[in-house]
Coordinates of C-alpha atoms in Angstrom, one line a residue:
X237 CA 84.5 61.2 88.9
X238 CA 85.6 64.6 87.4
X239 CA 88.5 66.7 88.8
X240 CA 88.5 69.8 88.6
X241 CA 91.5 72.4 89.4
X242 CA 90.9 75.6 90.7
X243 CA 93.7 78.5 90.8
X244 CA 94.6 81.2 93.1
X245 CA 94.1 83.2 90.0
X246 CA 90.5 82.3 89.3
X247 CA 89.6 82.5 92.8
X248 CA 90.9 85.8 93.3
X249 CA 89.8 87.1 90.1
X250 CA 85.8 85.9 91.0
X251 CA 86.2 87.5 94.2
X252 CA 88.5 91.3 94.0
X253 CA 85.1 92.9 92.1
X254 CA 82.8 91.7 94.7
X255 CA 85.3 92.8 97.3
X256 CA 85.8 96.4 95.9
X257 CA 82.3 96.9 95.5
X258 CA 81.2 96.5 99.0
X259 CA 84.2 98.2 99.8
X260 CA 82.7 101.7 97.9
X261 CA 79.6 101.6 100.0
X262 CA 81.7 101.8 103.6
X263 CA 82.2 105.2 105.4
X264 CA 85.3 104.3 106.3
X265 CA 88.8 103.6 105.0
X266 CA 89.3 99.5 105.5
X267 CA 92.6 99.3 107.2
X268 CA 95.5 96.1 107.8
X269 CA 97.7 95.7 110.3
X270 CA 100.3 93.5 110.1
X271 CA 103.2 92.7 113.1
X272 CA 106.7 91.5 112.7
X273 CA 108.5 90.1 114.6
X274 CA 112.2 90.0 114.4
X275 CA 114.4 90.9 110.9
X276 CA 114.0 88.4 108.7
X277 CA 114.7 89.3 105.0
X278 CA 112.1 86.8 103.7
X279 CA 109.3 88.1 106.2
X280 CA 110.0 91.6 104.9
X281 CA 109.5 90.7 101.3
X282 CA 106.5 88.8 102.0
X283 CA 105.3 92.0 103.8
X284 CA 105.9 94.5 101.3
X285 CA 103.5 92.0 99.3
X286 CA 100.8 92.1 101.6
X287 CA 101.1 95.8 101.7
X288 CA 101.5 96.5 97.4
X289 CA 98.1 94.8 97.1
X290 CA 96.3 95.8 99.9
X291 CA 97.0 100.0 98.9
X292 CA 96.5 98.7 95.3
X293 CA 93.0 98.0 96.0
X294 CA 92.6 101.1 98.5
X295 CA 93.3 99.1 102.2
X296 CA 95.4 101.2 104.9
X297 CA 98.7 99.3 106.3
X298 CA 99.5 99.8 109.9
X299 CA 103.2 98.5 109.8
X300 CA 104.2 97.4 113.8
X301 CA 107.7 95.7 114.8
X302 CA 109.1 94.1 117.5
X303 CA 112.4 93.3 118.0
X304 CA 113.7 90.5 119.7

Protein backbone atom coordinates (compact mmCIF):
# COMPACT_ATOMS: atom_id res chain seq x y z
CA UNK A 1 0.00 0.00 0.00
CA UNK A 2 1.37 3.54 -0.98
CA UNK A 3 0.84 6.63 1.16
CA UNK A 4 0.61 9.53 -0.13
CA UNK A 5 0.63 13.11 1.62
CA UNK A 6 -1.21 15.86 0.28
CA UNK A 7 -0.63 19.59 1.49
CA UNK A 8 -2.79 22.59 2.05
CA UNK A 9 -0.37 24.00 -0.34
CA UNK A 10 -0.83 21.72 -3.22
CA UNK A 11 -4.47 21.59 -2.77
CA UNK A 12 -4.85 25.18 -2.83
CA UNK A 13 -2.49 25.83 -5.42
CA UNK A 14 -4.59 23.03 -7.97
CA UNK A 15 -7.65 24.81 -7.06
CA UNK A 16 -7.10 29.23 -6.68
CA UNK A 17 -6.72 29.12 -10.95
CA UNK A 18 -9.81 27.16 -11.42
CA UNK A 19 -11.47 29.40 -8.76
CA UNK A 20 -10.41 32.78 -10.32
CA UNK A 21 -11.34 31.77 -13.60
CA UNK A 22 -14.95 31.02 -13.05
CA UNK A 23 -14.84 33.91 -10.86
CA UNK A 24 -14.01 36.38 -14.27
CA UNK A 25 -17.13 35.03 -16.00
CA UNK A 26 -19.73 36.28 -12.98
CA UNK A 27 -21.58 39.61 -13.21
CA UNK A 28 -21.18 40.12 -9.93
CA UNK A 29 -18.66 40.87 -7.27
CA UNK A 30 -18.48 37.44 -4.96
CA UNK A 31 -18.83 38.72 -1.56
CA UNK A 32 -17.95 36.98 2.38
CA UNK A 33 -19.45 37.70 5.33
CA UNK A 34 -17.96 36.72 8.35
CA UNK A 35 -19.66 37.35 12.25
CA UNK A 36 -17.83 37.69 15.45
CA UNK A 37 -18.86 37.30 18.23
CA UNK A 38 -17.32 38.77 21.31
CA UNK A 39 -13.39 40.32 21.48
CA UNK A 40 -11.17 37.81 21.25
CA UNK A 41 -7.62 38.79 20.12
CA UNK A 42 -7.07 35.39 18.41
CA UNK A 43 -10.47 35.47 16.51
CA UNK A 44 -9.47 38.85 15.26
CA UNK A 45 -6.18 37.66 13.79
CA UNK A 46 -7.66 34.74 12.31
CA UNK A 47 -10.19 37.27 10.70
CA UNK A 48 -7.97 39.71 9.29
CA UNK A 49 -6.67 36.33 7.53
CA UNK A 50 -9.81 35.39 6.09
CA UNK A 51 -10.23 38.91 4.91
CA UNK A 52 -6.25 39.50 3.31
CA UNK A 53 -6.96 36.50 1.11
CA UNK A 54 -10.32 36.72 0.22
CA UNK A 55 -9.60 40.84 -1.23
CA UNK A 56 -6.30 39.33 -2.52
CA UNK A 57 -8.20 37.23 -4.93
CA UNK A 58 -10.97 40.00 -5.55
CA UNK A 59 -13.95 38.62 -2.76
CA UNK A 60 -15.89 41.51 -0.86
CA UNK A 61 -15.83 41.23 3.27
CA UNK A 62 -18.92 42.14 5.07
CA UNK A 63 -17.38 42.49 8.60
CA UNK A 64 -20.50 42.04 11.42
CA UNK A 65 -19.95 42.00 15.38
CA UNK A 66 -21.73 41.29 18.21
CA UNK A 67 -20.98 41.90 21.47
CA UNK A 68 -21.75 40.00 24.31
Amino acid sequence: MNTTVVTGDQVVNQLIPRITQRMEGLNFTPKLATLMVGDNPSIRSYFRSIKKVAQKYGIEVIELTWDC
